[in-house]
Amino acid sequence: KDIEYIRSSYYNKLEYTRFSSSVGKHVGFTEYGVKNAEYWNNNPSYLSAMKAQKEGYCLNNIQIKYDNAL
């Protein structure tokens, strides 16, 4: 519930897009990033694959990371 999957894209140390599982879509931070985010958000299969990353990656590995932290 409080786990969030975030995928950021950078170029020359500048973040231009970010996907957040809590928002459920890509957000663009530059002109190029806004165009990419709009394209990715209009592709339902890609967007559903990104939303599934939270369950596929985060929820499967959270217990491992939690045990290592303790």
Short mmCIF file of N, CA and C in Angstrom, two decimals:
data_model
loop_
_atom_site.label_atom_id
_atom_site.label_comp_id
_atom_site.label_asym_id
_atom_site.label_seq_id
_atom_site.Cartn_x
_atom_site.Cartn_y
_atom_site.Cartn_z
N LYS A 1 0.82 -1.19 0.00
CA LYS A 1 0.00 0.00 0.00
C LYS A 1 0.87 1.26 0.00
N ASP A 2 1.92 1.26 0.80
CA ASP A 2 2.78 2.45 0.84
C ASP A 2 4.01 2.28 -0.05
N ILE A 3 4.02 1.26 -0.90
CA ILE A 3 5.13 1.07 -1.82
C ILE A 3 4.81 1.81 -3.11
N GLU A 4 5.83 2.51 -3.62
CA GLU A 4 5.64 3.26 -4.86
C GLU A 4 6.75 2.91 -5.83
N TYR A 5 6.38 2.61 -7.06
CA TYR A 5 7.34 2.34 -8.12
C TYR A 5 7.55 3.64 -8.89
N ILE A 6 8.81 4.06 -9.01
CA ILE A 6 9.14 5.28 -9.74
C ILE A 6 10.20 4.94 -10.78
N ARG A 7 9.97 5.36 -12.01
CA ARG A 7 10.96 5.20 -13.07
C ARG A 7 11.20 6.57 -13.69
N SER A 8 12.42 7.06 -13.57
CA SER A 8 12.78 8.36 -14.10
C SER A 8 13.71 8.20 -15.28
N SER A 9 13.59 9.11 -16.24
CA SER A 9 14.47 9.12 -17.41
C SER A 9 15.28 10.41 -17.39
N TYR A 10 16.60 10.25 -17.56
CA TYR A 10 17.51 11.39 -17.50
C TYR A 10 18.31 11.50 -18.79
N TYR A 11 18.70 12.73 -19.11
CA TYR A 11 19.64 12.99 -20.19
C TYR A 11 20.48 14.19 -19.77
N ASN A 12 21.79 14.03 -19.79
CA ASN A 12 22.71 15.08 -19.34
C ASN A 12 22.37 15.58 -17.93
N LYS A 13 22.13 14.63 -17.04
CA LYS A 13 21.83 14.90 -15.63
C LYS A 13 20.53 15.68 -15.41
N LEU A 14 19.67 15.73 -16.42
CA LEU A 14 18.40 16.44 -16.34
C LEU A 14 17.26 15.43 -16.48
N GLU A 15 16.40 15.39 -15.48
CA GLU A 15 15.26 14.49 -15.54
C GLU A 15 14.22 15.05 -16.51
N TYR A 16 13.85 14.24 -17.50
CA TYR A 16 12.86 14.74 -18.45
C TYR A 16 11.51 14.04 -18.36
N THR A 17 11.45 12.81 -17.84
CA THR A 17 10.16 12.16 -17.58
C THR A 17 10.25 11.32 -16.31
N ARG A 18 9.08 11.08 -15.73
CA ARG A 18 8.99 10.22 -14.54
C ARG A 18 7.65 9.50 -14.57
N PHE A 19 7.71 8.20 -14.31
CA PHE A 19 6.51 7.42 -14.10
C PHE A 19 6.41 7.12 -12.62
N SER A 20 5.26 7.36 -12.04
CA SER A 20 5.03 7.07 -10.64
C SER A 20 3.79 6.19 -10.54
N SER A 21 3.89 5.10 -9.81
CA SER A 21 2.74 4.20 -9.68
C SER A 21 1.62 4.84 -8.88
N SER A 22 1.91 5.80 -8.03
CA SER A 22 0.84 6.47 -7.29
C SER A 22 0.05 7.42 -8.18
N VAL A 23 0.71 8.03 -9.17
CA VAL A 23 0.01 8.89 -10.13
C VAL A 23 -0.62 8.04 -11.23
N GLY A 24 0.09 7.00 -11.66
CA GLY A 24 -0.44 6.09 -12.65
C GLY A 24 -0.19 6.51 -14.09
N LYS A 25 0.69 7.48 -14.28
CA LYS A 25 1.02 7.91 -15.63
C LYS A 25 2.38 8.58 -15.64
N HIS A 26 2.88 8.85 -16.84
CA HIS A 26 4.14 9.56 -17.00
C HIS A 26 3.91 11.07 -16.89
N VAL A 27 4.90 11.75 -16.34
CA VAL A 27 4.87 13.20 -16.24
C VAL A 27 6.14 13.72 -16.89
N GLY A 28 6.01 14.72 -17.76
CA GLY A 28 7.17 15.30 -18.42
C GLY A 28 7.61 16.58 -17.75
N PHE A 29 8.93 16.81 -17.71
CA PHE A 29 9.48 17.99 -17.05
C PHE A 29 10.15 18.95 -18.03
N THR A 30 10.42 18.49 -19.24
CA THR A 30 10.99 19.34 -20.28
C THR A 30 10.08 19.25 -21.50
N GLU A 31 10.34 20.06 -22.50
CA GLU A 31 9.52 20.01 -23.71
C GLU A 31 9.58 18.63 -24.34
N TYR A 32 10.78 18.07 -24.43
CA TYR A 32 10.97 16.72 -24.96
C TYR A 32 10.28 15.69 -24.07
N GLY A 33 10.37 15.86 -22.76
CA GLY A 33 9.76 14.93 -21.82
C GLY A 33 8.25 14.96 -21.87
N VAL A 34 7.68 16.12 -22.07
CA VAL A 34 6.22 16.23 -22.18
C VAL A 34 5.73 15.49 -23.41
N LYS A 35 6.45 15.60 -24.52
CA LYS A 35 6.06 14.88 -25.74
C LYS A 35 6.16 13.37 -25.53
N ASN A 36 7.23 12.91 -24.90
CA ASN A 36 7.38 11.48 -24.62
C ASN A 36 6.30 11.00 -23.67
N ALA A 37 6.04 11.75 -22.61
CA ALA A 37 5.03 11.35 -21.63
C ALA A 37 3.66 11.26 -22.28
N GLU A 38 3.34 12.20 -23.15
CA GLU A 38 2.05 12.17 -23.84
C GLU A 38 1.94 10.94 -24.73
N TYR A 39 3.01 10.62 -25.43
CA TYR A 39 3.03 9.44 -26.29
C TYR A 39 2.86 8.16 -25.47
N TRP A 40 3.61 8.03 -24.39
CA TRP A 40 3.55 6.83 -23.55
C TRP A 40 2.21 6.71 -22.85
N ASN A 41 1.64 7.83 -22.40
CA ASN A 41 0.34 7.79 -21.71
C ASN A 41 -0.80 7.42 -22.66
N ASN A 42 -0.64 7.66 -23.96
CA ASN A 42 -1.68 7.31 -24.93
C ASN A 42 -1.55 5.88 -25.44
N ASN A 43 -0.56 5.13 -24.96
CA ASN A 43 -0.36 3.75 -25.35
C ASN A 43 -0.82 2.86 -24.18
N PRO A 44 -2.05 2.34 -24.24
CA PRO A 44 -2.60 1.60 -23.08
C PRO A 44 -1.81 0.35 -22.70
N SER A 45 -1.24 -0.34 -23.67
CA SER A 45 -0.50 -1.56 -23.32
C SER A 45 0.80 -1.21 -22.59
N TYR A 46 1.48 -0.16 -23.00
CA TYR A 46 2.71 0.27 -22.33
C TYR A 46 2.39 0.79 -20.93
N LEU A 47 1.31 1.55 -20.81
CA LEU A 47 0.93 2.10 -19.51
C LEU A 47 0.54 0.99 -18.53
N SER A 48 -0.17 -0.02 -18.99
CA SER A 48 -0.53 -1.12 -18.09
C SER A 48 0.70 -1.94 -17.71
N ALA A 49 1.66 -2.05 -18.62
CA ALA A 49 2.91 -2.76 -18.30
C ALA A 49 3.68 -2.01 -17.22
N MET A 50 3.70 -0.69 -17.29
CA MET A 50 4.40 0.10 -16.28
C MET A 50 3.69 -0.01 -14.92
N LYS A 51 2.37 -0.04 -14.94
CA LYS A 51 1.63 -0.18 -13.68
C LYS A 51 1.87 -1.56 -13.06
N ALA A 52 2.08 -2.57 -13.90
CA ALA A 52 2.32 -3.93 -13.40
C ALA A 52 3.71 -4.08 -12.80
N GLN A 53 4.62 -3.16 -13.08
CA GLN A 53 5.97 -3.23 -12.54
C GLN A 53 5.97 -3.17 -11.01
N LYS A 54 5.02 -2.46 -10.44
CA LYS A 54 4.95 -2.38 -8.98
C LYS A 54 4.74 -3.77 -8.38
N GLU A 55 3.81 -4.52 -8.95
CA GLU A 55 3.56 -5.87 -8.45
C GLU A 55 4.67 -6.83 -8.85
N GLY A 56 5.16 -6.70 -10.05
CA GLY A 56 6.16 -7.63 -10.55
C GLY A 56 7.53 -7.46 -9.94
N TYR A 57 7.90 -6.24 -9.62
CA TYR A 57 9.24 -6.00 -9.08
C TYR A 57 9.20 -5.64 -7.59
N CYS A 58 8.46 -4.64 -7.24
CA CYS A 58 8.50 -4.14 -5.86
C CYS A 58 7.94 -5.13 -4.84
N LEU A 59 6.75 -5.63 -5.10
CA LEU A 59 6.10 -6.49 -4.10
C LEU A 59 6.79 -7.84 -3.95
N ASN A 60 7.47 -8.31 -5.00
CA ASN A 60 8.20 -9.58 -4.89
C ASN A 60 9.50 -9.42 -4.13
N ASN A 61 10.09 -8.24 -4.13
CA ASN A 61 11.40 -8.04 -3.52
C ASN A 61 11.37 -7.27 -2.20
N ILE A 62 10.21 -6.83 -1.77
CA ILE A 62 10.15 -5.98 -0.57
C ILE A 62 10.59 -6.74 0.68
N GLN A 63 10.26 -8.00 0.79
CA GLN A 63 10.64 -8.75 1.99
C GLN A 63 12.15 -8.94 2.04
N ILE A 64 12.79 -9.16 0.89
CA ILE A 64 14.23 -9.32 0.83
C ILE A 64 14.93 -8.03 1.28
N LYS A 65 14.47 -6.91 0.75
CA LYS A 65 15.08 -5.61 1.10
C LYS A 65 14.83 -5.28 2.57
N TYR A 66 13.64 -5.60 3.06
CA TYR A 66 13.30 -5.31 4.45
C TYR A 66 14.17 -6.13 5.40
N ASP A 67 14.36 -7.42 5.09
CA ASP A 67 15.20 -8.27 5.94
C ASP A 67 16.64 -7.81 5.94
N ASN A 68 17.15 -7.36 4.80
CA ASN A 68 18.54 -6.86 4.72
C ASN A 68 18.71 -5.57 5.50
N ALA A 69 17.69 -4.75 5.57
CA ALA A 69 17.79 -3.48 6.29
C ALA A 69 17.85 -3.70 7.80
N LEU A 70 17.22 -4.77 8.26
CA LEU A 70 17.22 -5.05 9.70
C LEU A 70 18.48 -5.78 10.05
#
